[in-house]
Amino acid sequence: MNLADIQAAVGLRTPIRHQLFIDGRFVDAESGETQATLNPHDNSVIAEVAMAGHTDVDKAVAAATKAFPAWSRMAAADRGRILLKLADLIEANAEELARLESLDTGHPLRDSRNLDVPRTAACFRYFGGMADKLQGDVVPVEVGFLNYLLREPLGVVGQVVPWNFPLMFTSWKMGPALAAGNTIVLKPAEITPLSTLKIAELMSEAGMPDGVVNIVPGLGSVAGQYIAEHPGIAKIAFTGSTATGRRIVQASAGNLKKVQLELGGKGANIVFDDANLLAAVNGSAWAIFHNQGQACIAGSRLVLHERIADEFLDKFITLAKSIKLGNPLDASTEMGPLTSRMHRDRVLAYVDVAREQGGEVLAGGKGPSASDLANGCYVEPTIVKARSFKDRVAQEEVFGPFVTVLTFKDDAEAMQIANSTDYGLGSGLWTRDLQRAHKMARDMHAGMVWINSYKRVNPGSPFGGVGQSGYGREMGFEAMREYTQVKSVWVNVDAQIPPWYPRA
Ligand code: NAD
């Protein structure tokens, strides 16, 4: 099928954008190189997407550099107005964006419609409103002096994002950076660039000046690496794997870029014996199976009190087996395919890893048998009971619909298990005991803790991790601080300074 036929078949009204977006225009890569982006439902080609090389990144950085003075000096409220208009346009194009995201990533349409699109609009709107709220400070210093602190944008910011929530990440990354007055060169993951390019189109419609936002789909080892190294870029904000995060830090050293890292996770989701079991079963299924488990904050370690473990698992396994797998564009689908074949194979390989270490597969562990899903990247909801919290499937991020079950005897053991990985991103716990809940939250090695829920995010609430999960925070005031630097200005109002060299 050609692109126009695909658009029509998927119910898209407007063209699928597949070129680079530089200085306000969609353009081919200088080299003419492209790479196909695939529909993970059947691995058919959706579009040939331009792949940026070094020259294209240089052009994007030049455009962003040129746009920076006017954008950073524009009244903050006017920058905010553009982001608010963008949020409105995202809502006006909600169905278009939802379908495009489901087509390119495999997100079930019900999630793209109810989560990805509204969250993207809400995040741009939050930072649109934030643009003129970030104030400087006055420091009470010596008499006769005024010392004020300016929060200034950094300049050109490089942003490199993964394929698991590409639409939402446009707002998490670009919202605060733009509100604070920076200009941007953003590289989406090579396998899911389509919704990001659509956002670029909507940005122009919202009145974003040319060059403020530049989108350069391309390979991580080429365009991504070059962005991390680029001397014209003041900061790199990265979301992705811990291994790539390390490479980014090394590459950034050339010009001592500021670095912000949102990396992997191995979320502990602890269910105590006094928990509301039905709520915990449902919430724990959502914690791991939403977006096919492809979430850094997924509750991928299910840690159960041994007294309720059997009853919990009965209900949990029944629920997992009932989850409806299917074409993401079917509105009744509850779980879609993984986003790429390579990743599906990687996830399935962990089933063998589990078995080799004595793990027991309680559900799933394979692709579905339905013939209409045979060409897609599907994996059934998979539940594995591990022998020890030290096993590889209890330590390494699988990033799929794969949950590792562990049991504990008391609170101390639950905490030991929770804090036993090098990661520290999101974790959850289910209990009716208030004191235990807050004590656990205090002691968990994590950037985010959910009590009697899991995976809540909000544009106002800081998001990020500790340890091997990275550093820096997205969203909230924290994000605005990440995208600004402080300048301290000293004014001698009427200070009488005795001469340093009295003889003069
Ligand atoms: P990845 O690190 O392979 O790729 C992420 C991005 O980095 C892609 O755009 C890729 O092209 C680019 N990239 C790859 N090599 C690069 C290099 N040498 N220099 C610069 N850029 C490079 O990660 P992935 O497997 O695509 O994504 C999944 C990972 O992302 C998981 O580990 C997950 O936990 C993590 N993640 C973290 C968060 C968070 O907020 N902490 C959110 C979502 C995903």
Coordinates of C-alpha atoms and ligand atoms in Angstrom, one line a residue:
M1 CA 0.0 0.0 0.0
N2 CA 1.2 3.5 -0.6
L3 CA 1.2 6.2 2.0
A4 CA -2.1 7.7 1.0
D5 CA -3.8 4.3 1.1
I6 CA -2.4 3.6 4.5
Q7 CA -3.7 7.0 5.7
A8 CA -7.1 6.2 4.4
A9 CA -7.2 2.7 5.8
V10 CA -6.2 3.9 9.3
G11 CA -8.8 6.7 9.2
L12 CA -6.3 9.6 9.1
R13 CA -7.5 12.9 7.5
T14 CA -4.1 14.6 7.1
P15 CA -0.8 13.5 5.6
I16 CA 1.6 11.3 7.6
R17 CA 4.8 13.5 8.0
H18 CA 8.0 11.5 7.4
Q19 CA 10.7 14.1 6.7
L20 CA 13.0 16.0 9.1
F21 CA 11.6 19.3 10.5
I22 CA 14.3 21.9 10.4
D23 CA 13.9 25.7 10.7
G24 CA 10.1 25.5 10.3
R25 CA 10.1 23.3 7.2
F26 CA 9.8 19.6 6.4
V27 CA 12.9 18.5 4.5
D28 CA 14.7 15.3 3.3
A29 CA 17.9 14.3 4.9
E30 CA 20.9 15.8 3.1
S31 CA 22.1 12.2 2.3
G32 CA 18.7 11.2 1.1
E33 CA 18.7 8.3 3.5
T34 CA 15.5 6.9 4.9
Q35 CA 14.4 4.0 7.1
A36 CA 11.1 2.3 7.1
T37 CA 8.9 2.7 10.2
L38 CA 6.8 -0.4 10.7
N39 CA 3.3 -1.2 12.0
P40 CA 4.1 -3.6 14.9
H41 CA 0.7 -5.3 14.4
D42 CA 1.8 -7.0 11.2
N43 CA 5.3 -5.6 10.5
S44 CA 4.1 -3.9 7.3
V45 CA 5.8 -0.7 6.2
I46 CA 4.0 2.5 7.2
A47 CA 6.4 5.1 5.8
E48 CA 10.0 5.7 4.7
V49 CA 11.3 8.2 7.3
A50 CA 14.2 10.6 6.5
M51 CA 17.2 9.7 8.7
A52 CA 19.3 12.7 9.9
G53 CA 23.0 12.6 9.6
H54 CA 25.7 15.0 11.0
T55 CA 25.0 17.7 8.4
D56 CA 21.3 17.7 9.2
V57 CA 22.0 17.9 12.9
D58 CA 24.3 20.8 12.2
K59 CA 21.6 22.6 10.3
A60 CA 19.1 22.0 13.1
V61 CA 21.6 23.4 15.6
A62 CA 22.2 26.4 13.4
A63 CA 18.5 27.1 13.1
A64 CA 18.0 26.7 16.8
T65 CA 20.9 29.0 17.6
K66 CA 19.6 31.6 15.2
A67 CA 16.1 31.4 16.8
F68 CA 17.3 31.6 20.4
P69 CA 17.8 35.3 21.0
A70 CA 14.3 36.3 19.9
W71 CA 12.6 33.3 21.5
S72 CA 14.4 33.7 24.9
R73 CA 13.6 37.4 25.0
M74 CA 10.0 37.1 24.0
A75 CA 7.6 38.0 26.8
A76 CA 7.2 34.7 28.8
A77 CA 3.5 35.0 28.6
D78 CA 3.7 35.1 24.8
R79 CA 5.8 31.9 24.8
G80 CA 3.2 30.4 27.0
R81 CA 0.3 31.5 24.7
I82 CA 1.9 29.5 21.9
L83 CA 2.1 26.4 24.1
L84 CA -1.5 26.9 25.2
K85 CA -2.6 27.1 21.6
L86 CA -0.7 24.0 20.8
A87 CA -2.5 22.2 23.6
D88 CA -5.8 23.3 22.1
L89 CA -4.7 22.0 18.7
I90 CA -3.7 18.7 20.1
E91 CA -7.2 18.3 21.5
A92 CA -8.7 19.4 18.2
N93 CA -6.6 16.7 16.4
A94 CA -7.0 14.1 19.2
E95 CA -8.3 11.3 17.1
E96 CA -5.7 11.9 14.4
L97 CA -2.9 11.8 16.9
A98 CA -4.3 8.8 18.8
R99 CA -4.6 6.7 15.6
L100 CA -1.1 7.7 14.4
E101 CA 0.4 6.8 17.8
S102 CA -1.4 3.4 17.8
L103 CA -0.3 2.7 14.3
D104 CA 3.4 3.5 14.9
T105 CA 3.9 2.2 18.4
G106 CA 1.2 -0.5 19.0
H107 CA -0.5 1.3 21.9
P108 CA -4.1 0.2 22.1
L109 CA -6.3 2.9 20.7
R110 CA -8.2 3.1 24.1
D111 CA -4.9 4.1 25.7
S112 CA -3.8 6.5 23.0
R113 CA -7.2 8.2 23.2
N114 CA -7.7 8.2 26.9
L115 CA -4.1 8.6 28.1
D116 CA -1.4 9.6 25.5
V117 CA -3.3 12.4 23.8
P118 CA -4.9 14.0 26.8
R119 CA -1.7 13.8 28.9
T120 CA 0.3 15.4 26.0
A121 CA -2.2 18.3 25.8
A122 CA -2.3 18.6 29.6
C123 CA 1.5 18.8 29.9
F124 CA 1.9 21.4 27.2
R125 CA -0.9 23.4 28.8
Y126 CA 0.7 23.1 32.2
F127 CA 4.0 24.5 30.9
G128 CA 2.2 27.1 28.8
G129 CA 0.7 28.4 32.1
M130 CA 4.1 28.0 33.8
A131 CA 6.0 30.2 31.3
D132 CA 5.4 33.4 33.2
K133 CA 5.3 31.9 36.7
L134 CA 9.0 31.1 37.1
Q135 CA 10.4 34.0 39.0
G136 CA 13.8 35.0 40.1
D137 CA 14.8 35.9 43.7
V138 CA 16.3 38.7 45.8
V139 CA 18.9 37.6 48.3
P140 CA 19.3 39.6 51.6
V141 CA 23.0 40.5 51.4
E142 CA 25.1 43.2 52.9
V143 CA 23.6 46.6 53.5
G144 CA 23.9 48.9 50.5
F145 CA 23.7 46.1 48.0
L146 CA 21.0 44.6 46.0
N147 CA 21.6 41.0 44.9
Y148 CA 19.0 39.5 42.5
L149 CA 18.9 36.2 40.8
L150 CA 17.8 35.8 37.2
R151 CA 16.7 32.4 35.9
E152 CA 17.9 32.3 32.3
P153 CA 17.4 29.7 29.6
L154 CA 20.4 27.5 28.7
G155 CA 20.4 28.0 24.9
V156 CA 20.0 25.2 22.4
V157 CA 18.9 22.0 24.1
G158 CA 19.3 18.5 22.6
Q159 CA 16.6 16.0 23.5
V160 CA 16.8 12.3 22.7
V161 CA 13.8 10.1 23.5
P162 CA 12.9 6.4 23.2
W163 CA 10.0 4.6 21.4
N164 CA 7.7 3.7 24.3
F165 CA 5.7 6.9 24.7
P166 CA 6.8 9.1 21.8
L167 CA 3.8 11.4 21.8
M168 CA 3.8 12.0 25.5
F169 CA 7.5 12.6 25.6
T170 CA 7.2 15.5 23.2
S171 CA 5.4 17.4 25.9
W172 CA 7.5 16.2 28.9
K173 CA 10.7 17.2 27.1
M174 CA 9.7 20.2 25.0
G175 CA 7.1 21.8 27.3
P176 CA 9.4 23.0 30.1
A177 CA 12.3 23.6 27.8
L178 CA 10.3 26.0 25.6
A179 CA 8.4 27.6 28.4
A180 CA 11.8 28.5 29.9
G181 CA 13.0 30.1 26.6
N182 CA 15.3 27.4 25.2
T183 CA 15.3 26.3 21.6
I184 CA 15.4 22.6 20.7
V185 CA 16.8 19.9 18.6
L186 CA 14.9 16.7 19.4
K187 CA 15.6 13.2 18.1
P188 CA 12.7 10.7 18.3
A189 CA 13.5 7.0 18.3
E190 CA 14.1 5.8 14.8
I191 CA 11.3 3.3 15.0
T192 CA 8.5 5.7 16.2
P193 CA 8.9 9.2 14.8
L194 CA 5.5 9.8 13.3
S195 CA 3.5 11.4 16.2
T196 CA 6.5 13.7 17.0
L197 CA 6.6 15.0 13.4
K198 CA 2.8 15.6 13.6
I199 CA 3.4 17.7 16.8
A200 CA 6.0 19.7 14.8
E201 CA 3.3 20.5 12.2
L202 CA 0.9 21.5 15.0
M203 CA 3.5 23.7 16.6
S204 CA 3.9 25.7 13.4
E205 CA 0.1 26.1 13.3
A206 CA 0.2 27.3 16.9
G207 CA 2.6 30.1 15.8
M208 CA 5.9 28.7 16.9
P209 CA 8.6 30.8 15.2
D210 CA 10.8 28.9 12.7
G211 CA 13.9 27.3 14.2
V212 CA 12.7 27.2 17.8
V213 CA 11.9 23.5 17.4
N214 CA 13.7 21.1 15.1
I215 CA 13.0 17.4 14.9
V216 CA 15.6 15.1 13.5
P217 CA 14.6 11.4 13.3
G218 CA 17.8 9.3 12.9
L219 CA 19.8 6.5 14.3
G220 CA 21.0 6.7 17.9
S221 CA 24.5 5.9 17.0
V222 CA 24.6 8.6 14.3
A223 CA 22.2 11.5 15.0
G224 CA 21.8 10.8 18.7
Q225 CA 25.5 10.4 19.4
Y226 CA 26.2 13.6 17.4
I227 CA 23.7 15.6 19.4
A228 CA 25.3 14.4 22.6
E229 CA 28.7 15.5 21.3
H230 CA 27.7 18.7 19.6
P231 CA 29.6 21.8 20.8
G232 CA 26.6 24.1 19.9
I233 CA 24.3 22.3 22.3
A234 CA 24.2 23.5 25.9
K235 CA 22.3 20.6 27.5
I236 CA 21.2 17.1 26.6
A237 CA 18.0 15.6 28.1
F238 CA 17.8 11.9 27.5
T239 CA 15.3 9.2 28.1
G240 CA 16.3 5.7 27.4
S241 CA 18.3 2.8 28.6
T242 CA 20.9 3.0 31.3
A243 CA 23.6 1.7 28.8
T244 CA 22.9 4.6 26.4
G245 CA 22.7 7.0 29.2
R246 CA 26.3 6.2 30.1
R247 CA 27.4 6.8 26.5
I248 CA 25.6 10.2 26.5
V249 CA 27.4 11.3 29.6
Q250 CA 30.8 10.4 28.0
A251 CA 29.8 12.1 24.7
S252 CA 28.7 15.3 26.5
A253 CA 32.1 15.8 28.1
G254 CA 33.6 17.7 25.1
N255 CA 31.8 20.9 25.9
L256 CA 30.7 20.0 29.5
K257 CA 27.0 19.9 28.6
K258 CA 24.5 19.9 31.3
V259 CA 23.0 16.4 31.3
Q260 CA 19.6 15.1 32.4
L261 CA 18.9 11.3 32.4
E262 CA 15.7 9.4 32.7
L263 CA 16.8 5.8 32.5
G264 CA 15.6 2.3 33.2
G265 CA 13.7 0.8 36.1
K266 CA 12.7 -2.4 37.9
G267 CA 9.7 -1.2 39.9
A268 CA 8.8 -3.1 43.0
N269 CA 5.1 -3.4 43.6
I270 CA 4.6 -4.7 47.1
V271 CA 1.3 -6.2 48.3
F272 CA 0.9 -6.6 52.0
D273 CA -1.5 -9.0 53.7
D274 CA -3.8 -6.3 54.8
A275 CA -4.3 -4.8 51.3
N276 CA -7.6 -4.4 49.5
L277 CA -6.9 -7.5 47.4
L278 CA -9.2 -6.8 44.5
A279 CA -7.9 -3.2 44.1
A280 CA -4.3 -4.5 44.3
V281 CA -4.9 -7.3 41.7
N282 CA -6.3 -4.8 39.2
G283 CA -3.8 -2.1 39.9
S284 CA -0.9 -4.5 39.7
A285 CA -2.1 -5.8 36.4
W286 CA -2.2 -2.2 35.1
A287 CA 1.2 -1.6 36.6
I288 CA 2.9 -4.2 34.4
F289 CA 0.6 -4.8 31.4
H290 CA -0.2 -1.2 30.4
N291 CA 1.6 -0.4 27.2
Q292 CA 2.7 -4.1 27.1
G293 CA 5.0 -3.4 30.0
Q294 CA 7.1 -1.1 27.9
A295 CA 7.4 1.6 30.6
C296 CA 10.4 2.5 32.7
I297 CA 8.1 2.8 35.8
A298 CA 6.4 -0.6 35.2
G299 CA 5.7 -2.6 38.3
S300 CA 7.8 -5.4 37.0
R301 CA 8.5 -7.0 40.3
L302 CA 5.4 -8.2 42.1
V303 CA 6.3 -8.7 45.7
L304 CA 3.6 -10.5 47.7
H305 CA 3.2 -11.3 51.3
E306 CA 3.4 -15.1 51.6
R307 CA 0.0 -15.2 53.5
I308 CA -1.9 -13.8 50.5
A309 CA 0.3 -14.9 47.7
D310 CA -1.7 -17.9 46.5
E311 CA -5.1 -16.1 46.6
F312 CA -3.6 -13.0 45.0
L313 CA -1.9 -15.1 42.2
D314 CA -5.1 -17.0 41.5
K315 CA -7.0 -13.8 40.8
F316 CA -4.0 -12.1 39.1
I317 CA -3.4 -15.0 36.7
T318 CA -7.1 -15.2 35.8
L319 CA -7.1 -11.5 35.1
A320 CA -3.9 -11.6 33.0
K321 CA -5.2 -14.5 30.9
S322 CA -8.4 -12.5 30.2
I323 CA -6.6 -9.4 28.8
K324 CA -7.7 -8.9 25.2
L325 CA -4.8 -8.9 22.8
G326 CA -5.4 -7.5 19.4
N327 CA -4.8 -4.9 16.7
P328 CA -4.1 -1.7 18.5
L329 CA -6.5 0.2 16.1
D330 CA -9.4 -1.9 17.3
A331 CA -11.0 0.1 20.1
S332 CA -11.8 -3.0 22.2
T333 CA -8.1 -4.1 22.3
E334 CA -6.6 -4.0 25.8
M335 CA -3.1 -5.0 24.9
G336 CA -1.3 -4.4 21.6
P337 CA 2.0 -5.7 20.2
L338 CA 5.4 -4.8 21.5
T339 CA 6.8 -1.9 19.4
S340 CA 9.4 -3.9 17.4
R341 CA 10.2 -7.5 16.5
M342 CA 13.7 -7.2 17.9
H343 CA 12.3 -6.1 21.2
R344 CA 9.7 -8.9 21.2
D345 CA 12.5 -11.4 20.7
R346 CA 14.5 -9.8 23.6
V347 CA 11.5 -10.1 25.9
L348 CA 10.8 -13.7 25.0
A349 CA 14.5 -14.5 25.6
Y350 CA 14.0 -13.6 29.2
V351 CA 11.5 -16.5 29.5
D352 CA 14.4 -18.9 28.9
V353 CA 16.6 -16.9 31.3
A354 CA 13.9 -17.3 34.0
R355 CA 13.7 -21.1 33.4
E356 CA 17.4 -21.5 33.4
Q357 CA 17.5 -20.1 36.9
G358 CA 14.7 -22.2 38.2
G359 CA 11.9 -19.8 37.6
E360 CA 8.3 -21.1 37.0
V361 CA 6.2 -19.6 34.2
L362 CA 2.7 -19.2 35.7
A363 CA 1.2 -17.6 32.6
G364 CA 2.1 -16.6 29.0
G365 CA 5.8 -16.9 28.1
K366 CA 5.0 -17.0 24.4
G367 CA 3.3 -15.2 21.5
P368 CA -0.4 -15.7 21.1
S369 CA -1.7 -18.5 18.9
A370 CA -4.4 -16.4 17.0
S371 CA -3.6 -16.5 13.3
D372 CA -4.5 -12.8 12.8
L373 CA -1.7 -11.8 15.2
A374 CA 0.9 -14.2 13.8
N375 CA 2.9 -11.5 11.9
G376 CA 2.9 -9.0 14.8
C377 CA 5.2 -8.4 17.8
Y378 CA 2.8 -9.8 20.3
V379 CA 3.6 -11.5 23.6
E380 CA 1.0 -12.8 26.0
P381 CA 0.9 -11.4 29.5
T382 CA 3.7 -13.3 31.2
I383 CA 3.9 -14.1 34.9
V384 CA 7.1 -15.7 36.2
K385 CA 7.8 -16.9 39.8
A386 CA 11.5 -16.4 40.5
R387 CA 13.4 -18.4 43.0
S388 CA 15.3 -15.5 44.5
F389 CA 15.3 -11.7 44.3
K390 CA 18.9 -12.0 43.0
D391 CA 17.8 -13.9 39.8
R392 CA 18.4 -12.1 36.6
V393 CA 14.6 -11.6 35.9
A394 CA 14.3 -10.0 39.3
Q395 CA 17.3 -7.6 38.7
E396 CA 17.3 -6.7 34.9
E397 CA 14.8 -4.6 33.1
V398 CA 12.8 -6.8 30.7
F399 CA 10.6 -3.9 29.4
G400 CA 7.7 -6.1 28.3
P401 CA 4.5 -7.7 29.6
F402 CA 6.6 -9.8 31.9
V403 CA 6.2 -9.7 35.7
T404 CA 8.5 -11.4 38.2
V405 CA 6.8 -12.7 41.3
L406 CA 8.6 -12.8 44.7
T407 CA 7.3 -13.4 48.2
F408 CA 8.2 -12.0 51.6
K409 CA 7.5 -12.8 55.3
D410 CA 7.7 -9.4 56.9
D411 CA 8.2 -5.7 56.3
A412 CA 11.9 -5.9 56.6
E413 CA 12.2 -8.5 53.9
A414 CA 9.8 -6.6 51.7
M415 CA 12.1 -3.6 52.0
Q416 CA 15.2 -5.6 51.4
I417 CA 13.7 -7.0 48.1
A418 CA 12.4 -3.5 47.0
N419 CA 15.9 -2.0 47.4
S420 CA 17.9 -4.9 46.0
T421 CA 18.4 -3.5 42.4
D422 CA 20.7 -0.8 41.1
Y423 CA 17.6 1.0 39.8
G424 CA 15.5 3.5 41.7
L425 CA 12.6 4.9 39.6
G426 CA 9.0 4.1 40.5
S427 CA 7.6 1.7 43.2
G428 CA 4.3 0.9 44.7
L429 CA 2.8 -0.6 47.8
W430 CA -0.6 -1.8 48.8
T431 CA -1.6 -1.7 52.5
R432 CA -4.3 -0.3 54.8
D433 CA -1.7 0.4 57.5
L434 CA -1.0 4.1 57.4
Q435 CA 2.2 4.1 59.4
R436 CA 3.7 1.2 57.4
A437 CA 2.8 2.9 54.1
H438 CA 4.7 6.1 55.0
K439 CA 7.6 4.3 56.5
M440 CA 8.0 2.2 53.4
A441 CA 7.7 5.3 51.2
R442 CA 10.4 7.0 53.2
D443 CA 12.8 4.1 53.0
M444 CA 12.4 3.0 49.4
H445 CA 15.2 3.7 47.1
A446 CA 13.1 5.4 44.4
G447 CA 12.2 8.7 42.8
M448 CA 8.5 8.0 43.0
V449 CA 6.3 5.9 45.3
W450 CA 2.6 5.1 44.8
I451 CA 0.5 4.0 47.8
N452 CA -2.6 2.0 47.0
S453 CA -2.2 2.9 43.3
Y454 CA 0.5 2.6 40.7
K455 CA 1.8 4.6 37.7
R456 CA 0.2 7.9 38.5
V457 CA 1.7 10.8 36.6
N458 CA 0.8 14.5 36.5
P459 CA 2.5 17.5 34.8
G460 CA 2.8 19.1 38.2
S461 CA 4.5 16.2 40.0
P462 CA 8.3 15.7 39.5
F463 CA 9.2 12.5 37.6
G464 CA 12.6 10.9 37.7
G465 CA 14.8 8.4 39.4
V466 CA 17.8 7.8 41.6
G467 CA 20.8 5.4 41.2
Q468 CA 21.0 3.7 37.8
S469 CA 17.6 5.2 36.9
G470 CA 19.3 8.6 36.2
Y471 CA 19.2 12.1 37.6
G472 CA 17.2 15.3 37.1
R473 CA 13.5 15.6 37.2
E474 CA 10.8 16.1 34.5
M475 CA 7.6 18.1 35.1
G476 CA 6.6 20.5 37.8
F477 CA 8.7 23.5 38.9
E478 CA 11.7 21.1 39.0
A479 CA 11.6 20.7 35.2
M480 CA 11.7 24.5 34.8
R481 CA 14.8 24.6 37.0
E482 CA 16.4 21.9 35.0
Y483 CA 16.0 24.0 31.8
T484 CA 17.4 27.3 33.4
Q485 CA 20.5 28.5 35.1
V486 CA 20.8 31.1 37.7
K487 CA 22.6 34.4 37.2
S488 CA 23.5 36.4 40.3
V489 CA 23.5 40.2 39.7
W490 CA 25.1 42.5 42.4
V491 CA 24.2 46.2 42.5
N492 CA 25.9 48.7 44.7
V493 CA 22.9 50.8 45.7
D494 CA 24.5 53.0 48.3
A495 CA 27.2 50.9 49.9
Q496 CA 30.1 52.7 51.4
I497 CA 33.1 50.5 50.6
P498 CA 36.4 51.6 52.2
P499 CA 39.1 51.7 49.6
W500 CA 41.0 48.5 49.3
Y501 CA 44.2 50.4 48.6
P502 CA 43.9 53.5 50.8
R503 CA 47.0 55.2 49.5
A504 CA 45.3 55.7 46.0
Ligands
NAD1 P1 17.8 3.3 23.9 O1 18.7 3.9 25.0 O2 18.3 2.2 23.1 O3 17.3 4.4 23.0 C1 16.7 5.6 23.4 C2 17.1 6.7 22.4 O4 18.5 6.9 22.4 C3 16.6 6.5 21.0 O5 16.2 7.7 20.4 C4 18.0 6.0 20.4 O6 18.0 6.2 19.0 C5 18.9 6.9 21.1 N1 20.3 6.4 21.1 C6 20.8 5.1 21.0 N2 22.1 5.1 21.1 C7 22.6 6.4 21.2 C8 23.8 7.0 21.4 N3 25.0 6.3 21.4 N4 23.9 8.3 21.6 C9 22.7 9.1 21.6 N5 21.5 8.5 21.5 C10 21.4 7.2 21.3 O7 16.6 2.9 24.7 P2 15.3 2.1 24.2 O8 15.6 0.6 24.3 O9 14.9 2.6 22.9 O10 14.2 2.6 25.2 C11 13.9 1.8 26.3 C12 14.6 2.3 27.6 O11 14.2 3.6 28.0 C13 14.3 1.5 28.8 O12 15.5 1.2 29.5 C14 13.4 2.3 29.7 O13 13.4 2.1 31.0 C15 13.9 3.7 29.3 N6 12.9 4.7 29.7 C16 13.1 5.5 30.7 C17 12.2 6.4 31.1 C18 12.4 7.3 32.3 O14 11.7 8.4 32.4 N7 13.2 7.0 33.2 C19 11.0 6.6 30.4 C20 10.8 5.7 29.3 C21 11.8 4.8 28.9

